[in-house]
């Protein structure tokens, strides 16, 4: 159970870190609050299978946010270096 606890804490910290650059007006604060609320909603979960499923869902969310950031960077680089012919 302590291994799952450490994985949950690590995922929480990673998502909070990713939220610092979330786009939009009040994006970072809103994203971090949503992450905090989601973790607090499941704080009393005891079933290891359910916890593993929630961890998988959290890792999927982290990958989606990372993809969003990389797409944002790609678009800005493309816009800077595109030639208007």
PDB file of N, CA and C in Angstrom:
ATOM      1  N   UNK A   1       0.825  -1.198   0.000  1.00  0.00           N
ATOM      2  CA  UNK A   1       0.000   0.000   0.000  1.00  0.00           C
ATOM      3  C   UNK A   1       0.868   1.260   0.000  1.00  0.00           C
ATOM      4  N   UNK A   2       2.039   1.189   0.653  1.00  0.00           N
ATOM      5  CA  UNK A   2       2.908   2.361   0.693  1.00  0.00           C
ATOM      6  C   UNK A   2       3.490   2.667  -0.691  1.00  0.00           C
ATOM      7  N   UNK A   3       3.650   1.616  -1.516  1.00  0.00           N
ATOM      8  CA  UNK A   3       4.135   1.853  -2.877  1.00  0.00           C
ATOM      9  C   UNK A   3       3.091   2.626  -3.677  1.00  0.00           C
ATOM     10  N   UNK A   4       1.828   2.267  -3.506  1.00  0.00           N
ATOM     11  CA  UNK A   4       0.762   2.996  -4.204  1.00  0.00           C
ATOM     12  C   UNK A   4       0.687   4.430  -3.700  1.00  0.00           C
ATOM     13  N   UNK A   5       0.850   4.605  -2.404  1.00  0.00           N
ATOM     14  CA  UNK A   5       0.807   5.954  -1.835  1.00  0.00           C
ATOM     15  C   UNK A   5       1.907   6.823  -2.433  1.00  0.00           C
ATOM     16  N   UNK A   6       3.105   6.293  -2.542  1.00  0.00           N
ATOM     17  CA  UNK A   6       4.204   7.077  -3.110  1.00  0.00           C
ATOM     18  C   UNK A   6       3.959   7.376  -4.588  1.00  0.00           C
ATOM     19  N   UNK A   7       3.357   6.423  -5.310  1.00  0.00           N
ATOM     20  CA  UNK A   7       3.036   6.668  -6.721  1.00  0.00           C
ATOM     21  C   UNK A   7       1.983   7.765  -6.859  1.00  0.00           C
ATOM     22  N   UNK A   8       0.988   7.754  -5.970  1.00  0.00           N
ATOM     23  CA  UNK A   8      -0.062   8.778  -6.007  1.00  0.00           C
ATOM     24  C   UNK A   8       0.540  10.151  -5.725  1.00  0.00           C
ATOM     25  N   UNK A   9       1.396  10.231  -4.723  1.00  0.00           N
ATOM     26  CA  UNK A   9       2.020  11.513  -4.379  1.00  0.00           C
ATOM     27  C   UNK A   9       2.899  12.013  -5.515  1.00  0.00           C
ATOM     28  N   UNK A  10       3.648  11.114  -6.130  1.00  0.00           N
ATOM     29  CA  UNK A  10       4.501  11.488  -7.260  1.00  0.00           C
ATOM     30  C   UNK A  10       3.664  11.995  -8.435  1.00  0.00           C
ATOM     31  N   UNK A  11       2.579  11.306  -8.727  1.00  0.00           N
ATOM     32  CA  UNK A  11       1.695  11.736  -9.820  1.00  0.00           C
ATOM     33  C   UNK A  11       1.084  13.093  -9.513  1.00  0.00           C
ATOM     34  N   UNK A  12       0.662  13.299  -8.279  1.00  0.00           N
ATOM     35  CA  UNK A  12       0.071  14.580  -7.876  1.00  0.00           C
ATOM     36  C   UNK A  12       1.079  15.714  -8.075  1.00  0.00           C
ATOM     37  N   UNK A  13       2.301  15.515  -7.622  1.00  0.00           N
ATOM     38  CA  UNK A  13       3.331  16.542  -7.774  1.00  0.00           C
ATOM     39  C   UNK A  13       3.637  16.803  -9.247  1.00  0.00           C
ATOM     40  N   UNK A  14       3.663  15.751 -10.049  1.00  0.00           N
ATOM     41  CA  UNK A  14       3.938  15.904 -11.481  1.00  0.00           C
ATOM     42  C   UNK A  14       2.824  16.701 -12.167  1.00  0.00           C
ATOM     43  N   UNK A  15       1.582  16.390 -11.834  1.00  0.00           N
ATOM     44  CA  UNK A  15       0.465  17.124 -12.438  1.00  0.00           C
ATOM     45  C   UNK A  15       0.449  18.582 -11.976  1.00  0.00           C
ATOM     46  N   UNK A  16       0.772  18.822 -10.726  1.00  0.00           N
ATOM     47  CA  UNK A  16       0.840  20.206 -10.248  1.00  0.00           C
ATOM     48  C   UNK A  16       1.950  20.971 -10.975  1.00  0.00           C
ATOM     49  N   UNK A  17       3.055  20.296 -11.224  1.00  0.00           N
ATOM     50  CA  UNK A  17       4.155  20.911 -11.967  1.00  0.00           C
ATOM     51  C   UNK A  17       3.735  21.224 -13.399  1.00  0.00           C
ATOM     52  N   UNK A  18       3.040  20.276 -14.030  1.00  0.00           N
ATOM     53  CA  UNK A  18       2.587  20.501 -15.407  1.00  0.00           C
ATOM     54  C   UNK A  18       1.577  21.642 -15.489  1.00  0.00           C
ATOM     55  N   UNK A  19       0.824  21.843 -14.441  1.00  0.00           N
ATOM     56  CA  UNK A  19      -0.219  22.864 -14.454  1.00  0.00           C
ATOM     57  C   UNK A  19       0.284  24.284 -14.433  1.00  0.00           C
ATOM     58  N   UNK A  20       1.558  24.479 -14.192  1.00  0.00           N
ATOM     59  CA  UNK A  20       2.068  25.850 -14.067  1.00  0.00           C
ATOM     60  C   UNK A  20       2.063  26.615 -15.386  1.00  0.00           C
ATOM     61  N   UNK A  21       2.024  25.927 -16.511  1.00  0.00           N
ATOM     62  CA  UNK A  21       2.019  26.594 -17.820  1.00  0.00           C
ATOM     63  C   UNK A  21       0.730  26.342 -18.593  1.00  0.00           C
ATOM     64  N   UNK A  22      -0.318  25.913 -17.913  1.00  0.00           N
ATOM     65  CA  UNK A  22      -1.565  25.592 -18.608  1.00  0.00           C
ATOM     66  C   UNK A  22      -2.117  26.850 -19.264  1.00  0.00           C
ATOM     67  N   UNK A  23      -2.506  26.781 -20.541  1.00  0.00           N
ATOM     68  CA  UNK A  23      -2.938  27.981 -21.264  1.00  0.00           C
ATOM     69  C   UNK A  23      -4.310  28.469 -20.827  1.00  0.00           C
ATOM     70  N   UNK A  24      -4.538  29.717 -21.094  1.00  0.00           N
ATOM     71  CA  UNK A  24      -5.832  30.310 -20.832  1.00  0.00           C
ATOM     72  C   UNK A  24      -5.797  31.298 -19.695  1.00  0.00           C
ATOM     73  N   UNK A  25      -6.872  32.067 -19.606  1.00  0.00           N
ATOM     74  CA  UNK A  25      -7.016  33.029 -18.527  1.00  0.00           C
ATOM     75  C   UNK A  25      -7.215  32.271 -17.222  1.00  0.00           C
ATOM     76  N   UNK A  26      -6.384  32.532 -16.251  1.00  0.00           N
ATOM     77  CA  UNK A  26      -6.390  31.804 -14.975  1.00  0.00           C
ATOM     78  C   UNK A  26      -6.203  30.306 -15.192  1.00  0.00           C
ATOM     79  N   UNK A  27      -5.551  29.931 -16.271  1.00  0.00           N
ATOM     80  CA  UNK A  27      -5.357  28.526 -16.611  1.00  0.00           C
ATOM     81  C   UNK A  27      -4.603  27.737 -15.561  1.00  0.00           C
ATOM     82  N   UNK A  28      -3.428  28.228 -15.142  1.00  0.00           N
ATOM     83  CA  UNK A  28      -2.674  27.452 -14.152  1.00  0.00           C
ATOM     84  C   UNK A  28      -3.423  27.269 -12.829  1.00  0.00           C
ATOM     85  N   UNK A  29      -4.057  28.327 -12.334  1.00  0.00           N
ATOM     86  CA  UNK A  29      -4.781  28.217 -11.070  1.00  0.00           C
ATOM     87  C   UNK A  29      -5.976  27.279 -11.199  1.00  0.00           C
ATOM     88  N   UNK A  30      -6.674  27.397 -12.317  1.00  0.00           N
ATOM     89  CA  UNK A  30      -7.852  26.550 -12.532  1.00  0.00           C
ATOM     90  C   UNK A  30      -7.449  25.077 -12.668  1.00  0.00           C
ATOM     91  N   UNK A  31      -6.397  24.820 -13.430  1.00  0.00           N
ATOM     92  CA  UNK A  31      -5.927  23.446 -13.626  1.00  0.00           C
ATOM     93  C   UNK A  31      -5.478  22.836 -12.304  1.00  0.00           C
ATOM     94  N   UNK A  32      -4.693  23.574 -11.545  1.00  0.00           N
ATOM     95  CA  UNK A  32      -4.203  23.062 -10.266  1.00  0.00           C
ATOM     96  C   UNK A  32      -5.341  22.804  -9.294  1.00  0.00           C
ATOM     97  N   UNK A  33      -6.340  23.669  -9.293  1.00  0.00           N
ATOM     98  CA  UNK A  33      -7.489  23.462  -8.408  1.00  0.00           C
ATOM     99  C   UNK A  33      -8.277  22.226  -8.824  1.00  0.00           C
ATOM    100  N   UNK A  34      -8.439  22.023 -10.123  1.00  0.00           N
ATOM    101  CA  UNK A  34      -9.150  20.836 -10.600  1.00  0.00           C
ATOM    102  C   UNK A  34      -8.393  19.559 -10.230  1.00  0.00           C
ATOM    103  N   UNK A  35      -7.077  19.587 -10.339  1.00  0.00           N
ATOM    104  CA  UNK A  35      -6.273  18.421  -9.956  1.00  0.00           C
ATOM    105  C   UNK A  35      -6.420  18.160  -8.459  1.00  0.00           C
ATOM    106  N   UNK A  36      -6.321  19.225  -7.675  1.00  0.00           N
ATOM    107  CA  UNK A  36      -6.458  19.086  -6.224  1.00  0.00           C
ATOM    108  C   UNK A  36      -7.828  18.524  -5.862  1.00  0.00           C
ATOM    109  N   UNK A  37      -8.879  19.041  -6.475  1.00  0.00           N
ATOM    110  CA  UNK A  37     -10.237  18.559  -6.194  1.00  0.00           C
ATOM    111  C   UNK A  37     -10.410  17.095  -6.596  1.00  0.00           C
ATOM    112  N   UNK A  38      -9.835  16.715  -7.728  1.00  0.00           N
ATOM    113  CA  UNK A  38      -9.946  15.326  -8.180  1.00  0.00           C
ATOM    114  C   UNK A  38      -9.259  14.374  -7.198  1.00  0.00           C
ATOM    115  N   UNK A  39      -8.100  14.761  -6.713  1.00  0.00           N
ATOM    116  CA  UNK A  39      -7.401  13.911  -5.751  1.00  0.00           C
ATOM    117  C   UNK A  39      -8.142  13.874  -4.416  1.00  0.00           C
ATOM    118  N   UNK A  40      -8.717  14.996  -4.008  1.00  0.00           N
ATOM    119  CA  UNK A  40      -9.448  15.029  -2.740  1.00  0.00           C
ATOM    120  C   UNK A  40     -10.741  14.204  -2.812  1.00  0.00           C
ATOM    121  N   UNK A  41     -11.350  14.124  -3.992  1.00  0.00           N
ATOM    122  CA  UNK A  41     -12.562  13.326  -4.150  1.00  0.00           C
ATOM    123  C   UNK A  41     -12.298  11.840  -3.935  1.00  0.00           C
ATOM    124  N   UNK A  42     -11.083  11.413  -4.198  1.00  0.00           N
ATOM    125  CA  UNK A  42     -10.738   9.994  -4.092  1.00  0.00           C
ATOM    126  C   UNK A  42      -9.761   9.708  -2.951  1.00  0.00           C
ATOM    127  N   UNK A  43      -9.679  10.603  -1.993  1.00  0.00           N
ATOM    128  CA  UNK A  43      -8.686  10.438  -0.929  1.00  0.00           C
ATOM    129  C   UNK A  43      -8.961   9.252  -0.011  1.00  0.00           C
ATOM    130  N   UNK A  44     -10.217   8.819   0.093  1.00  0.00           N
ATOM    131  CA  UNK A  44     -10.568   7.721   0.983  1.00  0.00           C
ATOM    132  C   UNK A  44     -10.615   6.364   0.279  1.00  0.00           C
ATOM    133  N   UNK A  45     -10.156   6.324  -0.952  1.00  0.00           N
ATOM    134  CA  UNK A  45     -10.190   5.071  -1.721  1.00  0.00           C
ATOM    135  C   UNK A  45      -9.218   4.060  -1.113  1.00  0.00           C
ATOM    136  N   UNK A  46      -9.694   2.835  -0.878  1.00  0.00           N
ATOM    137  CA  UNK A  46      -8.873   1.799  -0.260  1.00  0.00           C
ATOM    138  C   UNK A  46      -8.591   0.610  -1.186  1.00  0.00           C
ATOM    139  N   UNK A  47      -9.412   0.437  -2.207  1.00  0.00           N
ATOM    140  CA  UNK A  47      -9.266  -0.704  -3.110  1.00  0.00           C
ATOM    141  C   UNK A  47      -8.038  -0.511  -4.011  1.00  0.00           C
ATOM    142  N   UNK A  48      -7.046  -1.395  -3.907  1.00  0.00           N
ATOM    143  CA  UNK A  48      -5.831  -1.238  -4.722  1.00  0.00           C
ATOM    144  C   UNK A  48      -6.099  -1.254  -6.225  1.00  0.00           C
ATOM    145  N   UNK A  49      -7.059  -2.051  -6.684  1.00  0.00           N
ATOM    146  CA  UNK A  49      -7.372  -2.094  -8.120  1.00  0.00           C
ATOM    147  C   UNK A  49      -7.928  -0.754  -8.588  1.00  0.00           C
ATOM    148  N   UNK A  50      -8.773  -0.163  -7.780  1.00  0.00           N
ATOM    149  CA  UNK A  50      -9.352   1.138  -8.121  1.00  0.00           C
ATOM    150  C   UNK A  50      -8.264   2.219  -8.114  1.00  0.00           C
ATOM    151  N   UNK A  51      -7.351   2.130  -7.163  1.00  0.00           N
ATOM    152  CA  UNK A  51      -6.260   3.107  -7.089  1.00  0.00           C
ATOM    153  C   UNK A  51      -5.355   2.991  -8.314  1.00  0.00           C
ATOM    154  N   UNK A  52      -5.069   1.765  -8.727  1.00  0.00           N
ATOM    155  CA  UNK A  52      -4.247   1.554  -9.923  1.00  0.00           C
ATOM    156  C   UNK A  52      -4.953   2.114 -11.156  1.00  0.00           C
ATOM    157  N   UNK A  53      -6.272   1.928 -11.237  1.00  0.00           N
ATOM    158  CA  UNK A  53      -7.031   2.473 -12.360  1.00  0.00           C
ATOM    159  C   UNK A  53      -7.006   4.000 -12.346  1.00  0.00           C
ATOM    160  N   UNK A  54      -7.128   4.591 -11.177  1.00  0.00           N
ATOM    161  CA  UNK A  54      -7.076   6.052 -11.076  1.00  0.00           C
ATOM    162  C   UNK A  54      -5.680   6.579 -11.413  1.00  0.00           C
ATOM    163  N   UNK A  55      -4.650   5.838 -11.034  1.00  0.00           N
ATOM    164  CA  UNK A  55      -3.286   6.227 -11.405  1.00  0.00           C
ATOM    165  C   UNK A  55      -3.100   6.199 -12.924  1.00  0.00           C
ATOM    166  N   UNK A  56      -3.650   5.181 -13.565  1.00  0.00           N
ATOM    167  CA  UNK A  56      -3.563   5.095 -15.029  1.00  0.00           C
ATOM    168  C   UNK A  56      -4.278   6.272 -15.676  1.00  0.00           C
ATOM    169  N   UNK A  57      -5.413   6.648 -15.130  1.00  0.00           N
ATOM    170  CA  UNK A  57      -6.160   7.793 -15.649  1.00  0.00           C
ATOM    171  C   UNK A  57      -5.353   9.082 -15.460  1.00  0.00           C
ATOM    172  N   UNK A  58      -4.691   9.212 -14.326  1.00  0.00           N
ATOM    173  CA  UNK A  58      -3.862  10.382 -14.069  1.00  0.00           C
ATOM    174  C   UNK A  58      -2.656  10.454 -14.991  1.00  0.00           C
ATOM    175  N   UNK A  59      -2.030   9.310 -15.240  1.00  0.00           N
ATOM    176  CA  UNK A  59      -0.891   9.289 -16.169  1.00  0.00           C
ATOM    177  C   UNK A  59      -1.331   9.644 -17.589  1.00  0.00           C
ATOM    178  N   UNK A  60      -2.527   9.205 -17.971  1.00  0.00           N
ATOM    179  CA  UNK A  60      -3.068   9.555 -19.283  1.00  0.00           C
ATOM    180  C   UNK A  60      -3.264  11.066 -19.375  1.00  0.00           C
ATOM    181  N   UNK A  61      -3.801  11.661 -18.321  1.00  0.00           N
ATOM    182  CA  UNK A  61      -4.000  13.111 -18.295  1.00  0.00           C
ATOM    183  C   UNK A  61      -2.660  13.835 -18.417  1.00  0.00           C
ATOM    184  N   UNK A  62      -1.648  13.340 -17.724  1.00  0.00           N
ATOM    185  CA  UNK A  62      -0.323  13.964 -17.798  1.00  0.00           C
ATOM    186  C   UNK A  62       0.222  13.908 -19.226  1.00  0.00           C
ATOM    187  N   UNK A  63       0.051  12.778 -19.893  1.00  0.00           N
ATOM    188  CA  UNK A  63       0.516  12.659 -21.280  1.00  0.00           C
ATOM    189  C   UNK A  63      -0.236  13.615 -22.197  1.00  0.00           C
ATOM    190  N   UNK A  64      -1.522  13.783 -21.964  1.00  0.00           N
ATOM    191  CA  UNK A  64      -2.317  14.699 -22.781  1.00  0.00           C
ATOM    192  C   UNK A  64      -1.854  16.142 -22.593  1.00  0.00           C
ATOM    193  N   UNK A  65      -1.572  16.524 -21.370  1.00  0.00           N
ATOM    194  CA  UNK A  65      -1.108  17.882 -21.102  1.00  0.00           C
ATOM    195  C   UNK A  65       0.271  18.100 -21.723  1.00  0.00           C
ATOM    196  N   UNK A  66       1.145  17.111 -21.614  1.00  0.00           N
ATOM    197  CA  UNK A  66       2.462  17.220 -22.240  1.00  0.00           C
ATOM    198  C   UNK A  66       2.331  17.340 -23.757  1.00  0.00           C
ATOM    199  N   UNK A  67       1.404  16.606 -24.345  1.00  0.00           N
ATOM    200  CA  UNK A  67       1.172  16.703 -25.791  1.00  0.00           C
ATOM    201  C   UNK A  67       0.652  18.091 -26.154  1.00  0.00           C
ATOM    202  N   UNK A  68      -0.199  18.644 -25.320  1.00  0.00           N
ATOM    203  CA  UNK A  68      -0.716  19.994 -25.543  1.00  0.00           C
ATOM    204  C   UNK A  68       0.424  21.006 -25.549  1.00  0.00           C
ATOM    205  N   UNK A  69       1.336  20.873 -24.598  1.00  0.00           N
ATOM    206  CA  UNK A  69       2.478  21.792 -24.535  1.00  0.00           C
ATOM    207  C   UNK A  69       3.384  21.648 -25.738  1.00  0.00           C
ATOM    208  N   UNK A  70       3.653  20.422 -26.165  1.00  0.00           N
ATOM    209  CA  UNK A  70       4.537  20.239 -27.312  1.00  0.00           C
ATOM    210  C   UNK A  70       3.886  20.769 -28.589  1.00  0.00           C
ATOM    211  N   UNK A  71       2.576  20.607 -28.708  1.00  0.00           N
ATOM    212  CA  UNK A  71       1.870  21.156 -29.866  1.00  0.00           C
ATOM    213  C   UNK A  71       1.915  22.677 -29.846  1.00  0.00           C
ATOM    214  N   UNK A  72       1.776  23.252 -28.678  1.00  0.00           N
ATOM    215  CA  UNK A  72       1.849  24.708 -28.546  1.00  0.00           C
ATOM    216  C   UNK A  72       3.226  25.212 -28.964  1.00  0.00           C
ATOM    217  N   UNK A  73       4.275  24.518 -28.538  1.00  0.00           N
ATOM    218  CA  UNK A  73       5.636  24.904 -28.910  1.00  0.00           C
ATOM    219  C   UNK A  73       5.848  24.739 -30.411  1.00  0.00           C
ATOM    220  N   UNK A  74       5.351  23.641 -30.983  1.00  0.00           N
ATOM    221  CA  UNK A  74       5.495  23.397 -32.416  1.00  0.00           C
ATOM    222  C   UNK A  74       4.813  24.501 -33.217  1.00  0.00           C
ATOM    223  N   UNK A  75       3.622  24.875 -32.806  1.00  0.00           N
ATOM    224  CA  UNK A  75       2.894  25.918 -33.533  1.00  0.00           C
ATOM    225  C   UNK A  75       3.611  27.259 -33.462  1.00  0.00           C
ATOM    226  N   UNK A  76       4.180  27.593 -32.320  1.00  0.00           N
ATOM    227  CA  UNK A  76       4.872  28.874 -32.209  1.00  0.00           C
ATOM    228  C   UNK A  76       6.144  28.881 -33.057  1.00  0.00           C
ATOM    229  N   UNK A  77       6.872  27.771 -33.086  1.00  0.00           N
ATOM    230  CA  UNK A  77       8.082  27.691 -33.913  1.00  0.00           C
ATOM    231  C   UNK A  77       7.705  27.741 -35.387  1.00  0.00           C
ATOM    232  N   UNK A  78       6.658  27.037 -35.760  1.00  0.00           N
ATOM    233  CA  UNK A  78       6.208  27.043 -37.150  1.00  0.00           C
ATOM    234  C   UNK A  78       5.795  28.441 -37.578  1.00  0.00           C
ATOM    235  N   UNK A  79       5.111  29.145 -36.702  1.00  0.00           N
ATOM    236  CA  UNK A  79       4.664  30.486 -37.025  1.00  0.00           C
ATOM    237  C   UNK A  79       5.847  31.452 -37.168  1.00  0.00           C
ATOM    238  N   UNK A  80       6.861  31.293 -36.343  1.00  0.00           N
ATOM    239  CA  UNK A  80       8.021  32.178 -36.410  1.00  0.00           C
ATOM    240  C   UNK A  80       8.863  31.960 -37.663  1.00  0.00           C
ATOM    241  N   UNK A  81       8.977  30.706 -38.083  1.00  0.00           N
ATOM    242  CA  UNK A  81       9.889  30.382 -39.165  1.00  0.00           C
ATOM    243  C   UNK A  81       9.201  30.009 -40.465  1.00  0.00           C
ATOM    244  N   UNK A  82       7.924  30.251 -40.582  1.00  0.00           N
ATOM    245  CA  UNK A  82       7.243  29.946 -41.839  1.00  0.00           C
ATOM    246  C   UNK A  82       7.467  31.090 -42.808  1.00  0.00           C
ATOM    247  N   UNK A  83       7.545  30.721 -44.068  1.00  0.00           N
ATOM    248  CA  UNK A  83       7.743  31.708 -45.119  1.00  0.00           C
ATOM    249  C   UNK A  83       6.407  31.991 -45.771  1.00  0.00           C
ATOM    250  N   UNK A  84       6.119  33.250 -45.942  1.00  0.00           N
ATOM    251  CA  UNK A  84       4.866  33.658 -46.588  1.00  0.00           C
ATOM    252  C   UNK A  84       5.137  33.859 -48.075  1.00  0.00           C
ATOM    253  N   UNK A  85       4.900  32.828 -48.849  1.00  0.00           N
ATOM    254  CA  UNK A  85       5.139  32.899 -50.301  1.00  0.00           C
ATOM    255  C   UNK A  85       3.883  33.230 -51.039  1.00  0.00           C
TER     256      UNK A  85
END
